Short mmCIF file of C-alpha atoms in Angstrom, two decimals:
data_model
loop_
_atom_site.label_atom_id
_atom_site.label_comp_id
_atom_site.label_asym_id
_atom_site.label_seq_id
_atom_site.Cartn_x
_atom_site.Cartn_y
_atom_site.Cartn_z
CA MET A 680 -25.88 46.10 -26.23
CA ALA A 681 -28.59 45.56 -23.92
CA GLY A 682 -30.34 48.71 -25.13
CA ASP A 683 -30.32 48.00 -28.69
CA SER A 684 -33.41 46.70 -30.37
CA GLN A 685 -31.57 44.52 -33.12
CA VAL A 686 -29.10 41.78 -32.73
CA HIS A 687 -26.54 41.31 -35.55
CA MET A 688 -25.24 37.83 -36.16
CA ASP A 689 -22.18 37.25 -38.83
CA HIS A 690 -23.12 40.75 -40.21
CA ASP A 691 -25.50 38.83 -42.49
CA MET A 692 -28.64 38.15 -40.60
CA GLU A 693 -30.66 40.73 -38.67
CA ILE A 694 -33.07 39.59 -36.03
CA GLY A 695 -35.61 41.93 -34.65
CA VAL A 696 -36.08 41.86 -30.94
CA THR A 697 -38.92 43.83 -29.39
CA PRO A 698 -38.28 44.90 -25.82
CA THR A 699 -40.88 43.87 -23.29
CA ALA A 700 -41.55 45.18 -19.83
CA VAL A 701 -40.35 42.97 -17.09
CA LYS A 702 -43.27 41.92 -14.89
CA LYS A 703 -42.55 42.28 -10.97
CA LEU A 704 -42.49 38.84 -9.49
CA PRO A 705 -44.20 38.21 -6.10
CA LYS A 706 -42.23 38.58 -2.97
CA HIS A 707 -41.69 34.83 -2.15
CA MET A 708 -40.51 34.50 -5.95
CA ARG A 709 -38.14 37.31 -5.70
CA GLU A 710 -36.54 35.69 -2.80
CA ALA A 711 -35.94 32.37 -4.48
CA GLN A 712 -32.05 31.65 -5.10
CA ILE A 713 -30.85 29.18 -7.56
CA SER A 714 -28.45 26.64 -6.22
CA THR A 715 -25.21 26.19 -7.69
CA GLU A 716 -24.92 22.63 -6.88
CA ARG A 717 -28.57 21.63 -7.53
CA THR A 718 -30.83 22.02 -10.56
CA HIS A 719 -33.94 23.04 -8.42
CA LEU A 720 -34.85 26.29 -6.90
CA ILE A 721 -34.59 27.02 -3.06
CA ALA A 722 -37.35 29.10 -1.98
CA ASP A 723 -35.64 29.74 1.44
CA PRO A 724 -31.85 29.92 1.80
CA ILE A 725 -32.07 28.43 5.28
CA LYS A 726 -32.77 24.62 4.76
CA LYS A 727 -35.94 23.51 6.32
CA PRO A 728 -35.95 20.74 8.83
CA ARG A 729 -36.55 17.27 7.33
CA GLN A 730 -39.58 15.45 8.44
CA ARG A 731 -38.72 12.62 10.73
CA TYR A 732 -39.28 8.93 9.86
CA VAL A 733 -38.63 7.86 13.28
CA GLN A 734 -39.20 10.01 16.33
CA LYS A 735 -36.68 10.62 19.15
CA ASP A 736 -38.73 8.29 21.35
CA GLY A 737 -38.78 5.55 18.79
CA LYS A 738 -42.34 5.91 17.42
CA CYS A 739 -42.40 5.59 13.61
CA ASN A 740 -43.93 8.65 11.97
CA VAL A 741 -45.81 6.73 9.49
CA HIS A 742 -49.67 6.72 9.00
CA HIS A 743 -51.30 3.77 6.98
CA GLY A 744 -54.17 5.15 5.06
CA ASN A 745 -56.77 3.67 2.65
CA VAL A 746 -56.35 0.24 3.82
CA GLN A 747 -59.31 -1.79 2.19
CA GLU A 748 -58.78 -5.37 3.53
CA THR A 749 -59.42 -4.37 7.39
CA TYR A 750 -60.67 -7.77 7.97
CA ARG A 751 -57.15 -8.81 8.20
CA TYR A 752 -56.93 -7.44 11.73
CA LEU A 753 -59.50 -9.68 12.94
CA SER A 754 -57.57 -12.79 11.91
CA ASP A 755 -55.27 -11.77 14.59
CA LEU A 756 -57.63 -10.60 17.21
CA PHE A 757 -55.29 -11.11 20.05
CA THR A 758 -52.49 -8.90 18.59
CA THR A 759 -55.09 -6.19 17.51
CA LEU A 760 -56.19 -5.92 21.07
CA VAL A 761 -52.81 -5.91 22.50
CA ASP A 762 -51.76 -3.08 20.28
CA LEU A 763 -54.67 -0.83 21.02
CA ARG A 764 -54.15 2.11 23.14
CA TRP A 765 -54.91 1.80 26.94
CA ARG A 766 -58.12 3.91 26.84
CA PHE A 767 -59.51 1.63 24.17
CA SER A 768 -58.38 -1.74 25.86
CA LEU A 769 -60.02 -0.75 28.99
CA PHE A 770 -63.10 0.27 27.23
CA ILE A 771 -63.25 -3.16 25.37
CA PHE A 772 -62.15 -4.94 28.56
CA THR A 773 -65.36 -3.44 30.42
CA LEU A 774 -67.55 -3.82 27.48
CA VAL A 775 -66.87 -7.50 26.98
CA TYR A 776 -67.77 -8.45 30.45
CA VAL A 777 -70.79 -6.20 30.59
CA VAL A 778 -72.14 -7.42 27.28
CA ASN A 779 -71.46 -11.12 28.49
CA TRP A 780 -73.25 -10.65 31.75
CA LEU A 781 -76.23 -8.97 30.07
CA PHE A 782 -76.53 -11.62 27.56
CA PHE A 783 -76.61 -14.61 29.78
CA GLY A 784 -78.77 -12.50 32.22
CA LEU A 785 -81.24 -12.10 29.40
CA LEU A 786 -81.17 -15.91 28.75
CA TRP A 787 -81.69 -16.62 32.38
CA TYR A 788 -84.72 -14.21 32.52
CA ILE A 789 -86.16 -15.88 29.18
CA ILE A 790 -85.92 -19.32 30.97
CA ALA A 791 -87.80 -18.02 34.07
CA LEU A 792 -90.34 -16.18 31.83
CA ILE A 793 -91.17 -19.35 29.78
CA ARG A 794 -91.39 -21.48 32.79
CA GLY A 795 -93.47 -18.98 34.64
CA ASP A 796 -91.31 -18.73 37.49
CA LEU A 797 -91.97 -15.01 37.59
CA TRP A 798 -95.55 -15.62 38.54
CA HIS A 799 -95.58 -18.76 40.53
CA SER A 800 -92.69 -18.16 42.58
CA ASP A 801 -94.46 -17.56 45.81
CA GLU A 802 -96.90 -20.50 45.28
CA GLU A 803 -96.29 -23.53 47.64
CA GLY A 804 -94.90 -26.51 46.00
CA TRP A 805 -93.68 -24.61 42.98
CA THR A 806 -89.92 -25.37 42.07
CA PRO A 807 -88.48 -22.62 40.10
CA CYS A 808 -85.44 -22.90 37.80
CA VAL A 809 -83.62 -20.49 39.76
CA GLU A 810 -84.76 -19.70 43.30
CA ASN A 811 -85.37 -15.85 44.17
CA LEU A 812 -85.16 -14.92 40.35
CA ASN A 813 -88.24 -12.80 39.89
CA SER A 814 -86.99 -9.97 37.50
CA PHE A 815 -84.44 -9.09 34.95
CA VAL A 816 -82.40 -7.27 37.51
CA SER A 817 -82.15 -10.54 39.66
CA ALA A 818 -81.27 -12.42 36.35
CA PHE A 819 -78.47 -10.17 35.62
CA LEU A 820 -76.93 -10.30 39.15
CA PHE A 821 -77.24 -14.18 39.05
CA SER A 822 -75.31 -14.06 35.67
CA ILE A 823 -72.52 -11.87 37.41
CA GLU A 824 -72.71 -14.39 40.43
CA THR A 825 -72.39 -17.40 38.18
CA GLU A 826 -69.60 -16.25 36.02
CA THR A 827 -67.20 -14.68 38.59
CA THR A 828 -68.10 -17.61 40.99
CA ILE A 829 -69.17 -15.01 43.88
CA GLY A 830 -71.74 -17.47 45.31
CA TYR A 831 -73.78 -15.30 47.82
CA GLY A 832 -76.08 -18.38 48.18
CA TYR A 833 -79.18 -16.33 47.86
CA ARG A 834 -79.90 -17.12 44.19
CA VAL A 835 -79.28 -20.86 43.21
CA ILE A 836 -80.21 -23.24 40.39
CA THR A 837 -82.35 -26.11 41.32
CA GLU A 838 -81.83 -29.75 39.78
CA LYS A 839 -85.38 -29.75 38.28
CA CYS A 840 -84.28 -27.40 35.39
CA PRO A 841 -82.29 -29.22 32.73
CA GLU A 842 -82.27 -26.23 30.41
CA GLY A 843 -80.96 -24.24 33.20
CA ILE A 844 -78.20 -26.68 33.90
CA ILE A 845 -77.14 -26.80 30.17
CA LEU A 846 -77.01 -22.90 30.17
CA LEU A 847 -74.93 -23.03 33.23
CA LEU A 848 -72.54 -25.19 31.61
CA ILE A 849 -72.18 -22.93 28.66
CA GLN A 850 -71.93 -19.80 30.62
CA ALA A 851 -69.10 -21.40 32.57
CA ILE A 852 -67.15 -22.38 29.68
CA LEU A 853 -67.63 -19.23 27.68
CA GLY A 854 -66.75 -17.29 30.87
CA SER A 855 -63.48 -19.18 31.23
CA ILE A 856 -62.63 -18.30 27.73
CA VAL A 857 -63.52 -14.69 28.04
CA ASN A 858 -61.47 -14.32 31.24
CA ALA A 859 -58.40 -16.22 29.64
CA MET A 860 -58.42 -13.85 26.62
CA MET A 861 -59.13 -10.65 28.38
CA VAL A 862 -56.82 -11.17 31.28
CA GLY A 863 -54.28 -12.53 29.00
CA CYS A 864 -54.33 -9.28 26.82
CA MET A 865 -54.22 -7.22 29.95
CA PHE A 866 -51.10 -9.10 31.10
CA VAL A 867 -49.16 -8.95 27.91
CA LYS A 868 -50.01 -5.43 27.61
CA ILE A 869 -48.68 -4.62 31.00
CA SER A 870 -45.72 -6.66 30.53
CA GLN A 871 -44.73 -5.50 27.06
CA PRO A 872 -40.92 -5.20 26.68
CA LYS A 873 -41.34 -1.77 25.16
CA ASN A 874 -41.55 -0.43 28.55
CA ARG A 875 -38.07 -1.56 29.26
CA ALA A 876 -36.99 0.42 26.41
CA GLU A 877 -37.87 3.64 28.33
CA THR A 878 -34.75 3.29 30.37
CA LEU A 879 -32.60 2.86 27.45
CA MET A 880 -30.95 6.19 26.50
CA PHE A 881 -29.40 7.52 23.17
CA SER A 882 -27.60 10.70 22.91
CA HIS A 883 -29.22 13.88 21.69
CA LYS A 884 -26.58 14.30 19.12
CA ALA A 885 -24.32 12.44 16.90
CA VAL A 886 -20.93 13.60 16.28
CA ILE A 887 -18.16 13.18 13.53
CA SER A 888 -14.43 13.43 14.63
CA VAL A 889 -11.12 11.50 14.11
CA ARG A 890 -10.20 8.27 15.72
CA ASP A 891 -7.08 6.57 14.89
CA ASN A 892 -6.51 8.76 11.76
CA LYS A 893 -9.83 8.03 10.44
CA LEU A 894 -12.98 10.06 10.46
CA CYS A 895 -15.83 8.26 12.61
CA LEU A 896 -19.44 8.86 13.12
CA MET A 897 -20.43 8.31 16.76
CA PHE A 898 -23.33 8.40 19.05
CA ARG A 899 -23.72 7.20 22.74
CA VAL A 900 -26.08 4.44 24.15
CA GLY A 901 -26.78 3.68 27.87
CA ASP A 902 -29.04 1.76 30.18
CA LEU A 903 -30.25 3.27 33.41
CA ARG A 904 -31.26 0.02 34.99
CA ASN A 905 -29.16 -2.51 37.03
CA SER A 906 -30.70 -5.47 35.22
CA HIS A 907 -29.06 -5.76 31.96
CA ILE A 908 -30.10 -6.34 28.43
CA VAL A 909 -28.81 -9.73 27.34
CA GLU A 910 -27.31 -10.36 23.94
CA ALA A 911 -27.71 -6.68 23.14
CA SER A 912 -26.98 -5.76 19.54
CA ILE A 913 -27.22 -2.62 17.62
CA ARG A 914 -27.62 -1.67 14.00
CA ALA A 915 -28.07 1.62 12.13
CA LYS A 916 -29.91 2.81 8.79
CA LEU A 917 -29.38 5.81 6.67
CA ILE A 918 -32.79 6.87 5.29
CA ARG A 919 -32.60 9.46 2.40
CA SER A 920 -33.92 10.19 -1.00
CA GLN A 921 -32.32 8.71 -3.91
CA GLN A 922 -32.63 8.70 -7.64
CA THR A 923 -31.21 5.78 -9.69
CA LYS A 924 -29.57 5.93 -13.09
CA GLU A 925 -32.71 5.04 -15.02
CA GLY A 926 -34.56 8.02 -13.28
CA GLU A 927 -36.55 6.03 -10.53
CA PHE A 928 -37.02 8.32 -7.57
CA ILE A 929 -36.77 6.48 -4.15
CA PRO A 930 -38.13 8.80 -1.39
CA LEU A 931 -36.98 6.66 1.74
CA ASN A 932 -34.07 4.62 0.57
CA GLN A 933 -32.66 2.49 3.35
CA THR A 934 -28.92 1.94 3.47
CA ASP A 935 -27.14 -0.13 6.05
CA ILE A 936 -24.49 1.75 8.09
CA ASN A 937 -21.59 -0.44 9.31
CA ILE A 938 -21.26 -0.19 13.12
CA GLY A 939 -19.28 -3.47 13.67
CA PHE A 940 -21.43 -6.40 12.42
CA ASP A 941 -18.61 -7.78 10.47
CA THR A 942 -16.27 -7.60 13.35
CA GLY A 943 -18.71 -8.44 16.10
CA ASP A 944 -18.56 -4.90 17.57
CA ASP A 945 -22.41 -4.59 17.26
CA ARG A 946 -22.75 -6.90 20.14
CA LEU A 947 -22.87 -4.78 23.20
CA PHE A 948 -22.11 -5.55 26.86
CA LEU A 949 -24.31 -2.71 27.87
CA VAL A 950 -23.25 -2.18 31.66
CA SER A 951 -22.11 1.42 31.34
CA PRO A 952 -22.63 3.82 28.61
CA LEU A 953 -21.06 3.03 25.26
CA ILE A 954 -19.93 5.16 22.33
CA ILE A 955 -20.91 3.52 19.15
CA SER A 956 -18.60 4.15 16.26
CA HIS A 957 -19.15 3.72 12.41
CA GLU A 958 -15.81 4.15 10.63
CA ILE A 959 -16.11 6.29 7.63
CA ASN A 960 -14.41 4.26 4.94
CA GLU A 961 -14.77 3.21 1.30
CA LYS A 962 -18.01 1.20 2.08
CA SER A 963 -19.61 4.01 3.89
CA PRO A 964 -22.15 6.23 2.31
CA PHE A 965 -20.35 9.40 3.79
CA TRP A 966 -17.18 8.53 2.16
CA GLU A 967 -16.92 11.36 -0.16
CA LEU A 968 -18.82 14.06 1.92
CA SER A 969 -17.08 16.78 3.42
CA GLN A 970 -18.10 19.11 6.22
CA ALA A 971 -19.59 21.54 3.74
CA GLN A 972 -21.14 18.96 1.71
CA MET A 973 -22.66 17.18 4.79
CA ASP A 974 -24.24 20.56 5.90
CA LYS A 975 -26.18 20.50 2.52
CA GLU A 976 -27.25 16.88 2.63
CA GLU A 977 -30.69 15.82 3.87
CA PHE A 978 -30.74 12.58 5.66
CA GLU A 979 -31.75 10.65 8.76
CA ILE A 980 -30.17 8.01 10.70
CA VAL A 981 -32.10 5.47 12.44
CA VAL A 982 -30.47 3.38 15.28
CA ILE A 983 -31.94 0.32 16.62
CA LEU A 984 -30.93 -1.34 20.02
CA GLU A 985 -32.20 -4.98 20.53
CA GLY A 986 -31.76 -7.53 23.29
CA MET A 987 -33.65 -9.81 25.81
CA VAL A 988 -35.04 -8.31 29.14
CA GLU A 989 -32.87 -10.30 31.87
CA ALA A 990 -35.86 -10.34 34.19
CA THR A 991 -38.58 -11.72 31.71
CA GLY A 992 -36.48 -12.99 28.68
CA MET A 993 -38.61 -11.08 26.24
CA THR A 994 -37.11 -9.43 23.33
CA CYS A 995 -36.89 -5.63 23.78
CA GLN A 996 -36.25 -2.89 21.02
CA ALA A 997 -35.42 0.59 21.49
CA ARG A 998 -35.28 3.01 18.51
CA SER A 999 -33.99 6.83 18.01
CA SER A 1000 -32.98 8.78 15.03
CA TYR A 1001 -30.51 11.57 14.20
CA LEU A 1002 -31.37 14.25 11.38
CA ASP A 1003 -28.68 15.86 9.47
CA LYS A 1004 -28.62 18.90 11.59
CA GLU A 1005 -28.24 16.73 14.49
CA VAL A 1006 -24.89 15.19 13.28
CA LEU A 1007 -22.18 17.62 14.37
CA TRP A 1008 -18.90 17.73 12.75
CA GLY A 1009 -15.71 18.15 14.93
CA TRP A 1010 -17.13 17.22 18.29
CA ARG A 1011 -16.61 14.39 20.72
CA PHE A 1012 -18.71 13.04 23.78
CA THR A 1013 -17.45 14.06 27.14
CA PRO A 1014 -16.36 11.10 29.52
CA VAL A 1015 -18.89 10.11 31.91
CA LEU A 1016 -17.20 7.13 33.65
CA SER A 1017 -14.90 7.59 36.70
CA LEU A 1018 -13.21 5.44 39.09
CA GLU A 1019 -14.47 5.48 42.63
CA LYS A 1020 -13.44 3.35 45.60
CA GLY A 1021 -14.28 -0.25 44.68
CA PHE A 1022 -16.49 0.52 41.58
CA TYR A 1023 -17.07 2.71 38.56
CA GLU A 1024 -19.38 5.63 38.64
CA VAL A 1025 -21.50 6.75 35.98
CA ASP A 1026 -22.51 10.42 35.65
CA TYR A 1027 -25.66 10.37 33.59
CA ASN A 1028 -25.70 14.55 33.90
CA SER A 1029 -22.96 14.42 31.14
CA PHE A 1030 -24.41 11.79 29.12
CA HIS A 1031 -25.49 14.13 26.27
CA ASP A 1032 -22.46 16.53 26.82
CA ILE A 1033 -20.08 17.14 24.01
CA TYR A 1034 -16.83 19.26 23.47
CA GLU A 1035 -15.33 20.63 20.38
CA THR A 1036 -12.06 19.15 19.01
CA ASN A 1037 -9.83 19.83 15.92
CA THR A 1038 -11.02 17.77 13.04
CA PRO A 1039 -10.27 18.39 9.35
CA SER A 1040 -13.26 19.54 7.24
CA CYS A 1041 -12.30 17.38 4.27
CA SER A 1042 -14.05 14.24 3.28
CA ALA A 1043 -12.65 11.03 4.74
CA LYS A 1044 -11.68 9.88 1.07
CA GLU A 1045 -9.39 13.08 0.99
CA LEU A 1046 -8.24 12.57 4.40
CA ALA A 1047 -7.11 9.07 3.58
CA ALA A 1048 -5.48 10.18 0.40
CA THR A 1049 -3.57 12.80 2.23
CA LEU A 1050 -2.44 10.32 4.86
CA ARG A 1051 -1.34 7.95 2.15
CA GLU A 1052 0.70 10.54 0.45
CA GLY A 1053 2.38 11.56 3.64
CA GLN A 1054 3.42 7.86 4.15
CA LEU A 1055 4.61 7.30 0.71
CA LEU A 1056 6.81 10.13 0.54
CA PRO A 1057 9.35 9.10 3.07
CA THR A 1058 9.32 5.77 1.46
CA LEU A 1059 10.10 7.14 -2.15
CA SER A 1060 12.91 9.35 -0.27
CA SER A 1061 14.57 6.34 1.24
CA LEU A 1062 14.49 4.62 -2.22
CA THR A 1063 16.58 7.35 -3.87
CA PRO A 1064 20.34 6.58 -4.18
CA GLU A 1065 22.43 8.31 -1.60
CA PRO A 1066 24.68 11.04 -3.51
CA PRO A 1067 28.49 10.35 -3.27
CA LYS A 1068 30.47 11.92 -0.37
CA PRO A 1069 32.34 14.86 -1.57
CA TYR A 1070 35.99 15.36 -1.00
CA THR A 1071 37.27 17.08 1.69
CA LEU A 1072 37.72 20.71 0.74
CA GLU A 1073 38.35 24.03 2.18
CA PRO A 1074 35.03 25.90 3.19
CA LEU A 1075 34.41 28.47 0.73
CA SER A 1076 32.20 31.56 1.04
CA THR A 1077 28.42 31.28 1.31
CA HIS A 1078 28.31 33.44 -1.93
CA ASN A 1079 30.05 30.86 -4.06
CA PRO A 1080 27.84 30.26 -7.13
CA LEU A 1081 28.90 26.62 -7.24
CA THR A 1082 27.40 25.93 -3.61
CA LYS A 1083 24.71 23.18 -4.07
CA GLU A 1084 22.21 21.77 -1.69
CA VAL A 1085 21.45 17.93 -1.68
CA ASP A 1086 18.43 16.28 -0.16
CA LYS A 1087 19.60 13.54 2.21
CA GLY A 1088 16.29 11.70 2.26
CA GLU A 1089 13.85 10.76 5.08
CA GLU A 1090 15.33 13.03 7.78
CA GLY A 1091 15.12 16.16 5.60
CA GLU A 1092 18.56 17.24 6.42
CA ARG A 1093 20.43 19.40 3.96
CA GLY A 1094 24.26 19.18 3.19
CA GLU A 1095 26.30 21.63 1.19
CA ILE A 1096 28.86 20.53 -1.52
CA ASN A 1097 31.46 23.21 -1.67
CA GLY A 1098 34.15 23.26 -4.24
CA SER A 1099 35.66 25.22 -7.00
CA ALA A 1100 37.00 24.20 -10.32
CA ALA A 1101 40.56 24.83 -9.27
CA ALA A 1102 40.15 22.45 -6.25
CA LEU A 1103 38.68 19.92 -8.39
CA GLU A 1104 41.54 20.01 -10.79
CA ASP A 1105 44.11 19.30 -8.03
CA GLN A 1106 42.30 16.02 -7.05
CA PRO A 1107 44.25 12.93 -8.39
CA GLY A 1108 42.61 10.96 -10.96
CA LEU A 1109 40.58 13.93 -12.50
CA ASP A 1110 41.45 15.47 -15.94
#
């Protein structure tokens, strides 16, 4: 008994048990519940939202920390500048030009200082290196005029200054390189195809329902622009934690979700919104998951749409993701396409709309087994030998104990064999 202080085992051994006071656990520990299907404790009965790996707008929620070899970024300086945020790009753009002008302005000022042009410029017969250059400010302005080819005509280099001619050549060449690099960075940054991805839409939710007697995972994609995405293709990844048989824990394991790459259905003609379907079959990671099990799973589905921008020919990629709570079981997408006079009308107000439909809550594996059994039963019935036709007898009462029912096969019809011992004895050929 629970109140006894001794426990008897096989009536031969007595084990002394000293009752101890049970300590009251903290509130957050008392609310913990042990899951019947998992071995760990769940502190909150409500499943906490999973941290996204990819945001809805396509940004990857990953931060690279403790990078030691930062010099690798300088080996690809152009890409580094293009990848910077706009405020940093504009700051570097301005800083590079200002520093370049200041540097060459300082060199022009040093030349004028060494030649003595700052003190003898007003003397008759004195030929300075640069006319009307009498201070650092004027040297800085001359540097800007030289590199930007403004040419006001007030400050001009003379032919009796070989060091100035050499410096002019160097500044012209380096200025062209700086212009090419900085303008090129700005042009590439402005024309980046990721801006084209802003007009590619993904439905807010993914749904699971039956298509052609098979459970399918579906989501919708669309393009708002009239210019099309050429060679558009789509793929999907399932991201969830996994533990191998050897005990290795993989926190963000990636698994391919087949959305038609073996049949070519992943190649899209994205003129109007399309519903992308993943058939949950034996190769699907959702094959053995029912609706109840799906609600307990923690996963994220990342979808990637790629193609070339028709206007520029550059490759564009749009991304989105669906958490486990954003995959709804037993729903379908509302149609958005209607036929008008001479054209098809797309209603983007209903792009994200869904409606509920009758869907079995069992797993795709169980549904397939049920459908197979339903198809095999008629086949087996048709192979059963047909019973011999009874002799023509007079109908007897329905209370006759000799009345029997015979299954005639696929049609499920029932026949009755009516007879009696006396009637059978009267038939010829029967003993």
